[in-house]
Amino acid sequence: MSEQSTSPPGPAPSLSEVLETVEQLWPLRLQEPWDASGLVTGRPEQPVRRILFAVDPVADVVAEAVAAGADLLVTHHPLLLRGVTSVAADGFKGAVVHELIEHRCALLACHTNADSAPDGVSDAVARAAGLTTATPLAPHPADPAVGIGRVGDLARPVRLRELVRRLADAVPPTAHGVRVAGDPDALVRRVAVCGGAGDSLFDEVRAAGADVYVTADLRHHPASEAREAAVGPGADGTPYLVDLSHFASEWLWLPVGAAALREALAARGHDVRVDVSDRRSDPWDFRIDHPEHDHDRSVPDPGADAAAPTAGGPA
């Protein structure tokens, strides 16, 4: 766990007071209609002296929160996004609910409301890319000043390779790494970003005139079709694609969100310790690359030279 505050003991807010502060930072009205942000466990009157921020409410993270004596666990992803009929402890979600309740640790999800809000997930990704100003890629119907994704211009054009290196240095390491579709030496300036899974926004990315799109969880067919459209008739090869780990792209917001909540509570006269989890909740543990894959160049087309020997075949 990376410590984000060492404030001395002082007046502790109630959970309901913390929720009021959270609502000012990441209003629930900004969440998408299908989302399940909000309080999952916790009594409104319970005092909150220690808060832990994490991406996922998985068992390892919950164990970390309990061991640290956290009164509130704030995660980006909801625990109960889809309907359930039981939270019995013989299932992994039920076990998490029981662990939280039995140790009086509240759980709060700030998902797409934290994606859309100012200084939220996509703003964190935009800053990691080097954008100093950006506007929503998909403005929220109730408030066009906020919304999902961001798009803006870099202070100066950079090679695609340089932009990707900047992002790779900013996110926590994962087995996924950073995947790229595009010419590494191409100059890019206009950048669109969306933390988490963003392959539903290709139309908005193209309409924004982005040279490159930075997101996560890009699936084969949407990514392939986006690249085909980019190099098809009348196109100029853009947008190039940068595919981050879903976990890593959203982790960028945790220090920002933790600092914002700590400062907002301090402004209300409360001393609350706010930490960021050091648990990697990305589900992948390792990867094995093909020995002929040069990570800084395109993967060779196996059909480009039919006479070339294949790995493991006769030389």
Short mmCIF file of C-alpha atoms in Angstrom, two decimals:
data_model
loop_
_atom_site.label_atom_id
_atom_site.label_comp_id
_atom_site.label_asym_id
_atom_site.label_seq_id
_atom_site.Cartn_x
_atom_site.Cartn_y
_atom_site.Cartn_z
CA MET A 1 0.00 0.00 0.00
CA SER A 2 1.38 3.41 -0.92
CA GLU A 3 0.67 5.88 1.83
CA GLN A 4 -1.05 9.04 0.64
CA SER A 5 -1.55 10.84 3.95
CA THR A 6 -0.05 10.89 7.45
CA SER A 7 -2.47 13.32 9.08
CA PRO A 8 -2.61 13.19 12.89
CA PRO A 9 -5.82 12.05 14.55
CA GLY A 10 -8.61 14.61 14.40
CA PRO A 11 -12.37 14.79 13.98
CA ALA A 12 -13.51 11.85 11.92
CA PRO A 13 -16.36 12.36 9.47
CA SER A 14 -19.27 9.94 9.31
CA LEU A 15 -19.65 7.80 6.23
CA SER A 16 -22.61 9.94 5.17
CA GLU A 17 -20.39 13.04 5.32
CA VAL A 18 -17.78 11.31 3.17
CA LEU A 19 -20.50 10.39 0.68
CA GLU A 20 -21.59 14.05 0.52
CA THR A 21 -18.01 15.00 -0.30
CA VAL A 22 -17.74 12.25 -2.92
CA GLU A 23 -20.95 13.49 -4.52
CA GLN A 24 -19.36 16.92 -4.97
CA LEU A 25 -16.30 15.40 -6.66
CA TRP A 26 -17.87 12.61 -8.72
CA PRO A 27 -21.66 13.14 -8.86
CA LEU A 28 -23.70 9.98 -9.26
CA ARG A 29 -25.87 11.74 -11.84
CA LEU A 30 -22.91 11.44 -14.23
CA GLN A 31 -22.88 7.64 -14.24
CA GLU A 32 -24.08 5.80 -17.32
CA PRO A 33 -27.62 4.34 -17.21
CA TRP A 34 -26.33 0.76 -17.06
CA ASP A 35 -23.85 1.44 -14.25
CA ALA A 36 -24.00 0.53 -10.54
CA SER A 37 -21.86 3.17 -8.84
CA GLY A 38 -22.62 4.04 -5.23
CA LEU A 39 -22.47 2.58 -1.74
CA VAL A 40 -22.42 -1.22 -1.52
CA THR A 41 -21.80 -1.81 2.21
CA GLY A 42 -21.58 0.47 5.23
CA ARG A 43 -23.68 2.26 7.84
CA PRO A 44 -24.19 5.99 7.19
CA GLU A 45 -23.37 6.89 10.80
CA GLN A 46 -20.09 4.96 11.08
CA PRO A 47 -16.93 7.09 11.52
CA VAL A 48 -14.33 7.08 8.76
CA ARG A 49 -10.69 7.66 9.70
CA ARG A 50 -8.96 5.65 6.98
CA ILE A 51 -9.84 5.17 3.30
CA LEU A 52 -8.25 2.90 0.72
CA PHE A 53 -8.52 3.51 -3.06
CA ALA A 54 -8.26 0.61 -5.53
CA VAL A 55 -9.39 -0.33 -9.02
CA ASP A 56 -11.17 -3.61 -8.21
CA PRO A 57 -13.04 -4.92 -5.14
CA VAL A 58 -11.36 -8.32 -5.39
CA ALA A 59 -10.60 -10.53 -2.39
CA ASP A 60 -6.92 -9.55 -2.22
CA VAL A 61 -7.75 -5.85 -2.16
CA VAL A 62 -10.46 -6.34 0.46
CA ALA A 63 -7.97 -8.29 2.60
CA GLU A 64 -5.54 -5.37 2.26
CA ALA A 65 -8.23 -2.90 3.36
CA VAL A 66 -9.17 -5.05 6.36
CA ALA A 67 -5.54 -5.57 7.40
CA ALA A 68 -4.93 -1.82 7.21
CA GLY A 69 -7.96 -1.07 9.35
CA ALA A 70 -9.68 0.90 6.60
CA ASP A 71 -13.17 2.15 7.34
CA LEU A 72 -13.95 2.68 3.67
CA LEU A 73 -12.76 1.02 0.48
CA VAL A 74 -13.32 3.14 -2.64
CA THR A 75 -13.02 1.16 -5.86
CA HIS A 76 -13.46 2.21 -9.44
CA HIS A 77 -15.24 -0.95 -10.51
CA PRO A 78 -18.53 -1.97 -8.89
CA LEU A 79 -18.72 -5.29 -7.08
CA LEU A 80 -22.35 -5.92 -8.07
CA LEU A 81 -22.61 -4.49 -11.57
CA ARG A 82 -25.02 -7.23 -12.63
CA GLY A 83 -27.96 -8.47 -10.60
CA VAL A 84 -27.42 -11.22 -8.04
CA THR A 85 -29.91 -13.24 -6.02
CA SER A 86 -27.55 -14.19 -3.19
CA VAL A 87 -24.52 -12.85 -1.35
CA ALA A 88 -23.91 -16.08 0.57
CA ALA A 89 -20.27 -16.46 1.57
CA ASP A 90 -19.84 -19.66 -0.43
CA GLY A 91 -19.42 -17.52 -3.56
CA PHE A 92 -16.53 -15.14 -4.20
CA LYS A 93 -18.67 -11.98 -4.29
CA GLY A 94 -20.64 -13.02 -1.23
CA ALA A 95 -17.40 -13.77 0.61
CA VAL A 96 -16.18 -10.25 -0.16
CA VAL A 97 -19.44 -8.74 1.12
CA HIS A 98 -19.21 -10.75 4.36
CA GLU A 99 -15.55 -9.82 4.87
CA LEU A 100 -16.35 -6.13 4.50
CA ILE A 101 -19.39 -6.17 6.77
CA GLU A 102 -17.78 -8.32 9.45
CA HIS A 103 -14.86 -5.89 9.65
CA ARG A 104 -17.04 -2.77 9.43
CA CYS A 105 -15.42 -1.62 6.20
CA ALA A 106 -17.73 0.23 3.85
CA LEU A 107 -17.44 -0.24 0.08
CA LEU A 108 -18.11 2.55 -2.41
CA ALA A 109 -17.90 2.25 -6.19
CA CYS A 110 -17.06 5.33 -8.27
CA HIS A 111 -17.21 4.00 -11.80
CA THR A 112 -18.52 5.90 -14.82
CA ASN A 113 -19.28 8.93 -12.65
CA ALA A 114 -15.52 9.09 -12.02
CA ASP A 115 -14.90 8.51 -15.73
CA SER A 116 -16.99 11.53 -16.72
CA ALA A 117 -16.23 14.00 -13.93
CA PRO A 118 -13.45 16.62 -14.12
CA ASP A 119 -10.08 15.22 -12.98
CA GLY A 120 -11.50 11.74 -13.38
CA VAL A 121 -10.16 8.66 -15.08
CA SER A 122 -9.98 9.99 -18.63
CA ASP A 123 -8.40 13.26 -17.51
CA ALA A 124 -5.74 11.19 -15.73
CA VAL A 125 -5.05 9.25 -18.95
CA ALA A 126 -5.00 12.50 -20.92
CA ARG A 127 -2.37 13.97 -18.61
CA ALA A 128 -0.28 10.81 -18.85
CA ALA A 129 -0.37 11.22 -22.64
CA GLY A 130 0.88 14.80 -22.30
CA LEU A 131 -2.35 16.69 -22.91
CA THR A 132 -2.67 19.87 -20.85
CA THR A 133 -6.18 20.73 -22.04
CA ALA A 134 -8.85 18.37 -23.33
CA THR A 135 -12.60 18.27 -23.92
CA PRO A 136 -15.04 15.36 -23.53
CA LEU A 137 -15.00 12.86 -26.36
CA ALA A 138 -18.63 11.91 -25.68
CA PRO A 139 -20.23 14.80 -23.73
CA HIS A 140 -22.74 13.91 -21.04
CA PRO A 141 -26.33 14.75 -22.08
CA ALA A 142 -26.95 16.64 -18.83
CA ASP A 143 -23.67 18.56 -18.84
CA PRO A 144 -21.64 18.89 -22.08
CA ALA A 145 -18.63 20.16 -20.11
CA VAL A 146 -18.05 16.61 -18.80
CA GLY A 147 -18.45 13.17 -20.27
CA ILE A 148 -16.75 9.93 -21.29
CA GLY A 149 -13.28 10.18 -22.85
CA ARG A 150 -11.17 13.21 -23.67
CA VAL A 151 -9.60 14.67 -26.81
CA GLY A 152 -7.02 17.41 -27.21
CA ASP A 153 -3.77 18.48 -28.83
CA LEU A 154 -0.23 17.93 -27.60
CA ALA A 155 1.95 21.01 -27.23
CA ARG A 156 4.03 19.73 -30.14
CA PRO A 157 3.82 16.78 -32.50
CA VAL A 158 5.67 13.66 -31.35
CA ARG A 159 6.46 10.31 -32.91
CA LEU A 160 3.91 7.64 -32.10
CA ARG A 161 6.73 5.65 -30.49
CA GLU A 162 7.49 8.55 -28.13
CA LEU A 163 3.86 8.90 -27.09
CA VAL A 164 3.60 5.18 -26.39
CA ARG A 165 6.81 5.20 -24.35
CA ARG A 166 5.44 8.12 -22.30
CA LEU A 167 2.29 6.14 -21.55
CA ALA A 168 4.15 2.90 -20.83
CA ASP A 169 6.29 4.74 -18.28
CA ALA A 170 3.20 6.23 -16.59
CA VAL A 171 1.08 3.11 -16.07
CA PRO A 172 1.88 0.26 -13.67
CA PRO A 173 3.52 -2.73 -15.37
CA THR A 174 1.23 -5.56 -16.43
CA ALA A 175 1.55 -8.73 -18.46
CA HIS A 176 -0.58 -7.04 -21.12
CA GLY A 177 1.99 -4.31 -21.73
CA VAL A 178 1.06 -1.63 -24.27
CA ARG A 179 -0.08 -2.74 -27.73
CA VAL A 180 0.08 -0.40 -30.70
CA ALA A 181 -1.38 -0.34 -34.21
CA GLY A 182 0.36 2.19 -36.43
CA ASP A 183 3.65 3.44 -37.79
CA PRO A 184 5.99 4.00 -34.81
CA ASP A 185 7.67 6.91 -36.63
CA ALA A 186 4.43 8.68 -37.55
CA LEU A 187 3.97 12.17 -36.12
CA VAL A 188 0.89 12.58 -33.94
CA ARG A 189 -0.55 15.63 -32.24
CA ARG A 190 -4.28 15.23 -31.69
CA VAL A 191 -4.92 12.53 -29.09
CA ALA A 192 -8.19 10.94 -27.96
CA VAL A 193 -8.29 8.87 -24.77
CA CYS A 194 -10.76 6.76 -22.84
CA GLY A 195 -9.81 4.94 -19.65
CA GLY A 196 -11.09 1.37 -19.55
CA ALA A 197 -12.85 -0.33 -22.44
CA GLY A 198 -13.31 2.26 -25.18
CA ASP A 199 -14.02 0.44 -28.42
CA SER A 200 -17.58 1.80 -28.49
CA LEU A 201 -16.26 5.31 -29.21
CA PHE A 202 -14.55 4.87 -32.57
CA ASP A 203 -17.10 7.09 -34.32
CA GLU A 204 -16.47 9.89 -31.82
CA VAL A 205 -12.71 9.45 -32.19
CA ARG A 206 -12.90 9.78 -35.98
CA ALA A 207 -15.27 12.76 -35.73
CA ALA A 208 -12.80 14.48 -33.40
CA GLY A 209 -10.01 14.14 -35.96
CA ALA A 210 -7.71 12.31 -33.58
CA ASP A 211 -4.34 11.10 -34.86
CA VAL A 212 -4.23 8.40 -32.19
CA TYR A 213 -6.69 6.78 -29.80
CA VAL A 214 -5.49 5.63 -26.37
CA THR A 215 -7.81 3.24 -24.56
CA ALA A 216 -7.95 -0.34 -23.22
CA ASP A 217 -9.56 -3.74 -23.84
CA LEU A 218 -9.55 -3.37 -27.62
CA ARG A 219 -11.13 -6.48 -29.10
CA HIS A 220 -9.97 -8.00 -32.36
CA HIS A 221 -12.89 -7.16 -34.63
CA PRO A 222 -13.52 -3.55 -33.55
CA ALA A 223 -9.78 -2.82 -33.66
CA SER A 224 -9.36 -4.53 -37.03
CA GLU A 225 -12.30 -2.67 -38.54
CA ALA A 226 -11.03 0.63 -37.14
CA ARG A 227 -7.65 0.09 -38.78
CA GLU A 228 -9.23 -1.02 -42.05
CA ALA A 229 -11.30 2.17 -42.08
CA ALA A 230 -8.19 4.20 -41.28
CA VAL A 231 -6.25 2.88 -44.28
CA GLY A 232 -9.20 2.48 -46.63
CA PRO A 233 -10.26 4.69 -49.56
CA GLY A 234 -9.90 8.38 -48.82
CA ALA A 235 -8.37 7.79 -45.38
CA ASP A 236 -4.97 8.96 -44.12
CA GLY A 237 -4.03 6.05 -41.81
CA THR A 238 -5.35 7.58 -38.60
CA PRO A 239 -6.36 7.10 -35.88
CA TYR A 240 -3.53 4.89 -34.73
CA LEU A 241 -4.45 2.72 -31.76
CA VAL A 242 -2.78 2.38 -28.36
CA ASP A 243 -4.22 -0.41 -26.22
CA LEU A 244 -3.42 -0.28 -22.50
CA SER A 245 -4.31 -2.81 -19.84
CA HIS A 246 -7.81 -2.05 -18.53
CA PHE A 247 -6.51 -2.09 -14.95
CA ALA A 248 -3.47 0.04 -15.75
CA SER A 249 -5.43 2.72 -17.62
CA GLU A 250 -7.80 3.22 -14.70
CA TRP A 251 -5.13 2.92 -11.99
CA LEU A 252 -3.83 6.31 -13.14
CA TRP A 253 -6.83 7.93 -11.47
CA LEU A 254 -6.29 6.42 -8.02
CA PRO A 255 -3.63 8.87 -6.72
CA VAL A 256 -5.59 11.77 -8.22
CA GLY A 257 -8.88 10.66 -6.69
CA ALA A 258 -7.30 9.90 -3.32
CA ALA A 259 -5.67 13.33 -3.16
CA ALA A 260 -8.88 15.08 -4.21
CA LEU A 261 -10.96 13.33 -1.54
CA ARG A 262 -8.36 13.92 1.18
CA GLU A 263 -8.18 17.63 0.36
CA ALA A 264 -11.97 18.00 0.16
CA LEU A 265 -12.41 16.33 3.56
CA ALA A 266 -9.65 18.50 5.04
CA ALA A 267 -11.49 21.57 3.76
CA ARG A 268 -14.44 20.37 5.85
CA GLY A 269 -12.19 20.15 8.90
CA HIS A 270 -11.63 16.38 8.88
CA ASP A 271 -8.34 14.54 9.22
CA VAL A 272 -8.65 11.35 7.21
CA ARG A 273 -5.87 9.09 6.06
CA VAL A 274 -6.28 8.17 2.40
CA ASP A 275 -4.11 5.46 0.86
CA VAL A 276 -3.77 3.90 -2.58
CA SER A 277 -3.69 0.12 -2.80
CA ASP A 278 -0.46 -1.45 -4.01
CA ARG A 279 -2.23 -4.65 -5.10
CA ARG A 280 -2.20 -5.38 -8.83
CA SER A 281 -5.69 -6.55 -9.67
CA ASP A 282 -5.01 -7.01 -13.37
CA PRO A 283 -6.09 -10.63 -13.95
CA TRP A 284 -3.11 -11.64 -16.13
CA ASP A 285 0.09 -12.91 -14.53
CA PHE A 286 2.55 -13.37 -17.40
CA ARG A 287 2.91 -13.61 -21.15
CA ILE A 288 5.29 -15.36 -23.51
CA ASP A 289 6.16 -13.53 -26.71
CA HIS A 290 7.15 -15.13 -29.98
CA PRO A 291 10.97 -15.04 -30.27
CA GLU A 292 10.73 -13.36 -33.67
CA HIS A 293 8.57 -10.53 -32.40
CA ASP A 294 10.49 -7.24 -32.28
CA HIS A 295 8.44 -5.14 -29.84
CA ASP A 296 9.44 -1.86 -31.49
CA ARG A 297 8.47 -2.93 -34.99
CA SER A 298 5.47 -4.44 -36.68
CA VAL A 299 4.87 -8.18 -36.40
CA PRO A 300 6.07 -9.83 -39.62
CA ASP A 301 3.37 -11.05 -41.97
CA PRO A 302 3.71 -14.88 -42.04
CA GLY A 303 2.53 -14.87 -45.65
CA ALA A 304 4.98 -12.24 -46.85
CA ASP A 305 7.68 -14.76 -47.69
CA ALA A 306 6.43 -18.28 -48.23
CA ALA A 307 10.01 -19.62 -48.52
CA ALA A 308 11.07 -18.28 -45.13
CA PRO A 309 11.58 -20.96 -42.43
CA THR A 310 9.02 -21.05 -39.64
CA ALA A 311 9.90 -21.22 -35.98
CA GLY A 312 10.58 -24.84 -35.01
CA GLY A 313 10.66 -25.99 -38.63
CA PRO A 314 13.64 -27.00 -40.76
CA ALA A 315 16.27 -24.33 -41.33
#
